[in-house]
Amino acid sequence: MQAIMETLFDIVYLVSVITIGLMMIRGSKGNRQFRLFGCMAVVLGAGDAFHLIPRAYALCTTGLENYTVALGLGKCITSITMTIFYVLLYYVWRQRYHIDGRNGLTAAVYILAGLRILLCMMPQNQWLSADAPLSWGIYRNIPFTLLGLLIIALFYHSTKKHGDRAFRWIWLTIVLSFGFYIPVVLWADTVPMIGTLMIPKTCAYVWTVLIGYFAMKQECRK
């Protein structure tokens, strides 16, 4: 039953975010922020597919323990694409609120993203092993969490300042995604049930994508 329900959930999620992303790219009508948002959604779905598709196949066949390499490689790719997702979201923020300059802020985003990707690529992560060390799971998520906190602060401040109702909850979707994700990183290996928090984490990302989509539908028809 778990295999069927989780697989159906993953299929709906992947098809939805990639489809919405493509619709945003096509329907942005030259609006760069929504084209970026669409690319962001496609990167999210395509990156997650590298982990979720092998996981669904493993659950529906001989079990996760027999697909350690595929799952580990997929998790590594997903970790990198999620970082790119937040870099793109930073540029959505710049486009939406007409931010010029702020080179120091941009440098901070690239430094945190680059450090996260570098840490993800280190062999000490042992992505292809069934006994990947928790310590490196923590190390690589430190710059990622700092990047997330930075994006949360930027959207929270800007939506309040500009009275932006369309994007007013986007900071909350990121808070929720990290709030559900961090316990999984820390405790899922010892308490497997905590892994179910990935479902509401995924829903938070779908909410993020829908915020962009509905904003585009409203603003690009004017």
mmCIF file of C-alpha atoms in Angstrom:
data_model
loop_
_atom_site.group_PDB
_atom_site.id
_atom_site.type_symbol
_atom_site.label_atom_id
_atom_site.label_comp_id
_atom_site.label_asym_id
_atom_site.label_seq_id
_atom_site.Cartn_x
_atom_site.Cartn_y
_atom_site.Cartn_z
ATOM 1 C CA MET A 1 0.000 0.000 0.000
ATOM 2 C CA GLN A 2 2.827 2.424 0.855
ATOM 3 C CA ALA A 3 4.463 1.734 -2.489
ATOM 4 C CA ILE A 4 1.269 2.458 -4.425
ATOM 5 C CA MET A 5 0.299 5.602 -2.507
ATOM 6 C CA GLU A 6 3.813 7.073 -2.505
ATOM 7 C CA THR A 7 4.303 6.330 -6.188
ATOM 8 C CA LEU A 8 0.986 7.947 -7.123
ATOM 9 C CA PHE A 9 1.842 11.000 -5.015
ATOM 10 C CA ASP A 10 5.245 11.332 -6.680
ATOM 11 C CA ILE A 11 3.796 10.985 -10.176
ATOM 12 C CA VAL A 12 1.173 13.671 -9.517
ATOM 13 C CA TYR A 13 3.817 15.939 -8.005
ATOM 14 C CA LEU A 14 6.377 15.571 -10.805
ATOM 15 C CA VAL A 15 3.847 15.904 -13.626
ATOM 16 C CA SER A 16 2.203 18.896 -11.932
ATOM 17 C CA VAL A 17 5.279 21.013 -11.222
ATOM 18 C CA ILE A 18 6.929 20.317 -14.583
ATOM 19 C CA THR A 19 3.680 21.008 -16.472
ATOM 20 C CA ILE A 20 3.036 24.229 -14.550
ATOM 21 C CA GLY A 21 6.639 25.279 -15.141
ATOM 22 C CA LEU A 22 6.330 24.750 -18.894
ATOM 23 C CA MET A 23 3.012 26.603 -18.929
ATOM 24 C CA MET A 24 4.649 29.533 -17.157
ATOM 25 C CA ILE A 25 7.542 29.630 -19.606
ATOM 26 C CA ARG A 26 5.115 29.637 -22.546
ATOM 27 C CA GLY A 27 2.580 31.988 -20.948
ATOM 28 C CA SER A 28 4.959 34.560 -19.479
ATOM 29 C CA LYS A 29 4.524 36.848 -22.524
ATOM 30 C CA GLY A 30 8.041 38.203 -22.234
ATOM 31 C CA ASN A 31 7.766 38.822 -18.501
ATOM 32 C CA ARG A 32 11.189 37.752 -17.269
ATOM 33 C CA GLN A 33 10.219 37.093 -13.656
ATOM 34 C CA PHE A 34 7.558 34.574 -14.637
ATOM 35 C CA ARG A 35 9.784 32.954 -17.248
ATOM 36 C CA LEU A 36 12.391 32.527 -14.513
ATOM 37 C CA PHE A 37 9.708 31.151 -12.195
ATOM 38 C CA GLY A 38 8.725 28.630 -14.854
ATOM 39 C CA CYS A 39 12.353 27.555 -15.296
ATOM 40 C CA MET A 40 12.585 27.260 -11.527
ATOM 41 C CA ALA A 41 9.578 24.908 -11.440
ATOM 42 C CA VAL A 42 11.001 22.747 -14.237
ATOM 43 C CA VAL A 43 14.371 22.535 -12.461
ATOM 44 C CA LEU A 44 12.537 21.534 -9.268
ATOM 45 C CA GLY A 45 10.557 18.751 -10.920
ATOM 46 C CA ALA A 46 13.321 17.481 -13.200
ATOM 47 C CA GLY A 47 15.828 17.423 -10.343
ATOM 48 C CA ASP A 48 13.486 15.603 -7.977
ATOM 49 C CA ALA A 49 12.736 13.055 -10.706
ATOM 50 C CA PHE A 50 16.306 11.742 -10.465
ATOM 51 C CA HIS A 51 15.558 10.604 -6.923
ATOM 52 C CA LEU A 52 11.811 9.943 -6.925
ATOM 53 C CA ILE A 53 11.648 7.773 -10.046
ATOM 54 C CA PRO A 54 14.288 5.266 -8.818
ATOM 55 C CA ARG A 55 12.634 5.333 -5.399
ATOM 56 C CA ALA A 56 9.209 4.548 -6.857
ATOM 57 C CA TYR A 57 10.687 1.754 -8.972
ATOM 58 C CA ALA A 58 12.490 0.309 -5.948
ATOM 59 C CA LEU A 59 9.355 0.414 -3.778
ATOM 60 C CA CYS A 60 7.311 -1.327 -6.454
ATOM 61 C CA THR A 61 9.877 -4.059 -7.117
ATOM 62 C CA THR A 62 12.491 -5.552 -4.782
ATOM 63 C CA GLY A 63 12.904 -2.777 -2.196
ATOM 64 C CA LEU A 64 15.033 0.277 -1.512
ATOM 65 C CA GLU A 65 18.000 -1.727 -0.243
ATOM 66 C CA ASN A 66 18.590 -3.141 -3.745
ATOM 67 C CA TYR A 67 18.860 0.264 -5.426
ATOM 68 C CA THR A 68 21.336 2.050 -3.172
ATOM 69 C CA VAL A 69 23.497 3.383 -6.011
ATOM 70 C CA ALA A 70 20.615 4.745 -8.109
ATOM 71 C CA LEU A 71 18.950 6.315 -5.068
ATOM 72 C CA GLY A 72 22.194 7.845 -3.823
ATOM 73 C CA LEU A 73 23.081 9.299 -7.206
ATOM 74 C CA GLY A 74 19.565 10.663 -7.575
ATOM 75 C CA LYS A 75 19.729 12.229 -4.125
ATOM 76 C CA CYS A 76 23.012 13.922 -5.038
ATOM 77 C CA ILE A 77 21.567 15.363 -8.254
ATOM 78 C CA THR A 78 18.434 16.518 -6.427
ATOM 79 C CA SER A 79 20.555 18.270 -3.796
ATOM 80 C CA ILE A 80 22.347 20.244 -6.521
ATOM 81 C CA THR A 81 19.202 21.129 -8.483
ATOM 82 C CA MET A 82 17.475 22.315 -5.302
ATOM 83 C CA THR A 83 20.353 24.736 -4.813
ATOM 84 C CA ILE A 84 19.872 26.027 -8.364
ATOM 85 C CA PHE A 85 16.152 26.382 -7.577
ATOM 86 C CA TYR A 86 16.931 28.895 -4.827
ATOM 87 C CA VAL A 87 19.396 30.835 -6.974
ATOM 88 C CA LEU A 88 16.660 31.208 -9.607
ATOM 89 C CA LEU A 89 14.207 32.250 -6.892
ATOM 90 C CA TYR A 90 16.663 34.961 -5.849
ATOM 91 C CA TYR A 91 16.573 36.332 -9.395
ATOM 92 C CA VAL A 92 12.766 36.180 -9.379
ATOM 93 C CA TRP A 93 12.963 38.433 -6.296
ATOM 94 C CA ARG A 94 15.295 40.847 -8.105
ATOM 95 C CA GLN A 95 13.019 41.001 -11.144
ATOM 96 C CA ARG A 96 9.763 41.348 -9.243
ATOM 97 C CA TYR A 97 10.919 44.157 -6.992
ATOM 98 C CA HIS A 98 13.197 45.854 -9.556
ATOM 99 C CA ILE A 99 16.362 45.422 -7.532
ATOM 100 C CA ASP A 100 19.477 47.013 -8.999
ATOM 101 C CA GLY A 101 23.009 46.655 -7.712
ATOM 102 C CA ARG A 102 23.280 44.870 -4.367
ATOM 103 C CA ASN A 103 26.405 43.099 -5.635
ATOM 104 C CA GLY A 104 27.359 42.012 -2.129
ATOM 105 C CA LEU A 105 24.015 40.261 -1.725
ATOM 106 C CA THR A 106 24.382 38.512 -5.078
ATOM 107 C CA ALA A 107 27.895 37.437 -4.124
ATOM 108 C CA ALA A 108 26.563 35.984 -0.860
ATOM 109 C CA VAL A 109 23.950 33.967 -2.771
ATOM 110 C CA TYR A 110 26.564 32.571 -5.147
ATOM 111 C CA ILE A 111 29.035 31.812 -2.362
ATOM 112 C CA LEU A 112 26.426 29.892 -0.340
ATOM 113 C CA ALA A 113 25.149 28.075 -3.437
ATOM 114 C CA GLY A 114 28.662 27.266 -4.627
ATOM 115 C CA LEU A 115 29.695 26.008 -1.201
ATOM 116 C CA ARG A 116 26.590 23.824 -0.989
ATOM 117 C CA ILE A 117 27.257 22.301 -4.427
ATOM 118 C CA LEU A 118 30.943 21.790 -3.624
ATOM 119 C CA LEU A 119 30.063 20.015 -0.371
ATOM 120 C CA CYS A 120 27.517 17.860 -2.207
ATOM 121 C CA MET A 121 30.224 16.731 -4.633
ATOM 122 C CA MET A 122 32.736 15.726 -1.969
ATOM 123 C CA PRO A 123 33.408 11.957 -1.869
ATOM 124 C CA GLN A 124 32.992 11.957 1.932
ATOM 125 C CA ASN A 125 29.223 12.126 1.388
ATOM 126 C CA GLN A 126 29.350 8.485 0.267
ATOM 127 C CA TRP A 127 26.224 8.981 -1.804
ATOM 128 C CA LEU A 128 26.487 5.484 -3.296
ATOM 129 C CA SER A 129 26.774 3.779 0.077
ATOM 130 C CA ALA A 130 23.989 2.460 2.275
ATOM 131 C CA ASP A 131 25.809 3.909 5.288
ATOM 132 C CA ALA A 132 26.283 7.537 4.259
ATOM 133 C CA PRO A 133 27.563 9.589 7.233
ATOM 134 C CA LEU A 134 25.109 11.880 9.016
ATOM 135 C CA SER A 135 27.880 14.427 9.616
ATOM 136 C CA TRP A 136 28.207 15.207 5.918
ATOM 137 C CA GLY A 137 24.447 15.427 5.610
ATOM 138 C CA ILE A 138 24.677 18.226 8.178
ATOM 139 C CA TYR A 139 27.726 19.914 6.621
ATOM 140 C CA ARG A 140 26.227 20.229 3.147
ATOM 141 C CA ASN A 141 22.951 21.542 4.515
ATOM 142 C CA ILE A 142 24.485 24.384 6.537
ATOM 143 C CA PRO A 143 25.073 26.702 3.524
ATOM 144 C CA PHE A 144 21.797 25.480 2.010
ATOM 145 C CA THR A 145 19.873 26.480 5.129
ATOM 146 C CA LEU A 146 21.638 29.854 5.249
ATOM 147 C CA LEU A 147 20.686 30.406 1.593
ATOM 148 C CA GLY A 148 17.078 29.521 2.414
ATOM 149 C CA LEU A 149 17.027 31.915 5.377
ATOM 150 C CA LEU A 150 18.379 34.684 3.150
ATOM 151 C CA ILE A 151 15.663 34.123 0.530
ATOM 152 C CA ILE A 152 13.004 33.997 3.279
ATOM 153 C CA ALA A 153 14.169 37.336 4.682
ATOM 154 C CA LEU A 154 14.269 38.982 1.229
ATOM 155 C CA PHE A 155 10.736 37.936 0.275
ATOM 156 C CA TYR A 156 9.290 38.644 3.710
ATOM 157 C CA HIS A 157 10.701 42.183 3.739
ATOM 158 C CA SER A 158 9.818 42.960 0.107
ATOM 159 C CA THR A 159 6.256 41.634 0.177
ATOM 160 C CA LYS A 160 5.553 43.697 3.295
ATOM 161 C CA LYS A 161 7.196 46.805 1.880
ATOM 162 C CA HIS A 162 5.393 46.648 -1.471
ATOM 163 C CA GLY A 163 2.082 45.260 -0.197
ATOM 164 C CA ASP A 164 2.484 42.374 -2.620
ATOM 165 C CA ARG A 165 -0.555 40.194 -1.931
ATOM 166 C CA ALA A 166 0.176 37.741 -4.750
ATOM 167 C CA PHE A 167 3.539 36.755 -3.241
ATOM 168 C CA ARG A 168 2.721 37.454 0.401
ATOM 169 C CA TRP A 169 3.000 33.803 1.482
ATOM 170 C CA ILE A 170 6.008 32.755 -0.539
ATOM 171 C CA TRP A 171 8.336 33.282 2.436
ATOM 172 C CA LEU A 172 6.121 30.948 4.470
ATOM 173 C CA THR A 173 6.302 28.181 1.857
ATOM 174 C CA ILE A 174 10.101 28.250 2.164
ATOM 175 C CA VAL A 175 9.916 28.246 5.971
ATOM 176 C CA LEU A 176 7.654 25.192 5.835
ATOM 177 C CA SER A 177 9.842 23.375 3.312
ATOM 178 C CA PHE A 178 12.911 23.765 5.531
ATOM 179 C CA GLY A 179 10.916 23.066 8.680
ATOM 180 C CA PHE A 180 9.886 19.672 7.295
ATOM 181 C CA TYR A 181 13.228 18.946 5.627
ATOM 182 C CA ILE A 182 15.666 19.527 8.499
ATOM 183 C CA PRO A 183 14.186 16.822 10.818
ATOM 184 C CA VAL A 184 14.453 14.350 7.937
ATOM 185 C CA VAL A 185 18.149 15.133 7.515
ATOM 186 C CA LEU A 186 18.829 14.789 11.239
ATOM 187 C CA TRP A 187 16.678 11.859 12.338
ATOM 188 C CA ALA A 188 15.162 9.922 9.411
ATOM 189 C CA ASP A 189 17.876 7.258 9.520
ATOM 190 C CA THR A 190 17.153 6.437 13.173
ATOM 191 C CA VAL A 191 13.393 7.095 13.147
ATOM 192 C CA PRO A 192 12.125 6.081 9.671
ATOM 193 C CA MET A 193 8.647 7.547 10.251
ATOM 194 C CA ILE A 194 10.190 11.030 10.207
ATOM 195 C CA GLY A 195 10.824 10.433 6.513
ATOM 196 C CA THR A 196 7.103 10.991 5.902
ATOM 197 C CA LEU A 197 7.750 14.704 6.493
ATOM 198 C CA MET A 198 9.036 14.776 2.924
ATOM 199 C CA ILE A 199 5.387 14.701 1.816
ATOM 200 C CA PRO A 200 4.388 18.042 3.419
ATOM 201 C CA LYS A 201 7.800 19.414 2.369
ATOM 202 C CA THR A 202 6.922 18.549 -1.221
ATOM 203 C CA CYS A 203 3.485 20.137 -0.812
ATOM 204 C CA ALA A 204 5.182 23.351 0.363
ATOM 205 C CA TYR A 205 7.170 23.452 -2.887
ATOM 206 C CA VAL A 206 4.002 22.865 -4.905
ATOM 207 C CA TRP A 207 2.477 25.833 -3.055
ATOM 208 C CA THR A 208 5.495 27.941 -4.035
ATOM 209 C CA VAL A 209 5.040 27.032 -7.694
ATOM 210 C CA LEU A 210 1.290 27.700 -7.588
ATOM 211 C CA ILE A 211 1.874 31.146 -6.093
ATOM 212 C CA GLY A 212 3.968 32.038 -9.116
ATOM 213 C CA TYR A 213 1.505 30.492 -11.552
ATOM 214 C CA PHE A 214 -1.572 32.283 -10.199
ATOM 215 C CA ALA A 215 0.340 35.568 -10.026
ATOM 216 C CA MET A 216 1.252 35.155 -13.687
ATOM 217 C CA LYS A 217 -2.352 34.385 -14.667
ATOM 218 C CA GLN A 218 -3.471 37.559 -12.949
ATOM 219 C CA GLU A 219 -0.703 39.924 -13.989
ATOM 220 C CA CYS A 220 0.024 38.813 -17.538
ATOM 221 C CA ARG A 221 -3.568 39.239 -18.700
ATOM 222 C CA LYS A 222 -3.597 42.949 -17.870
#
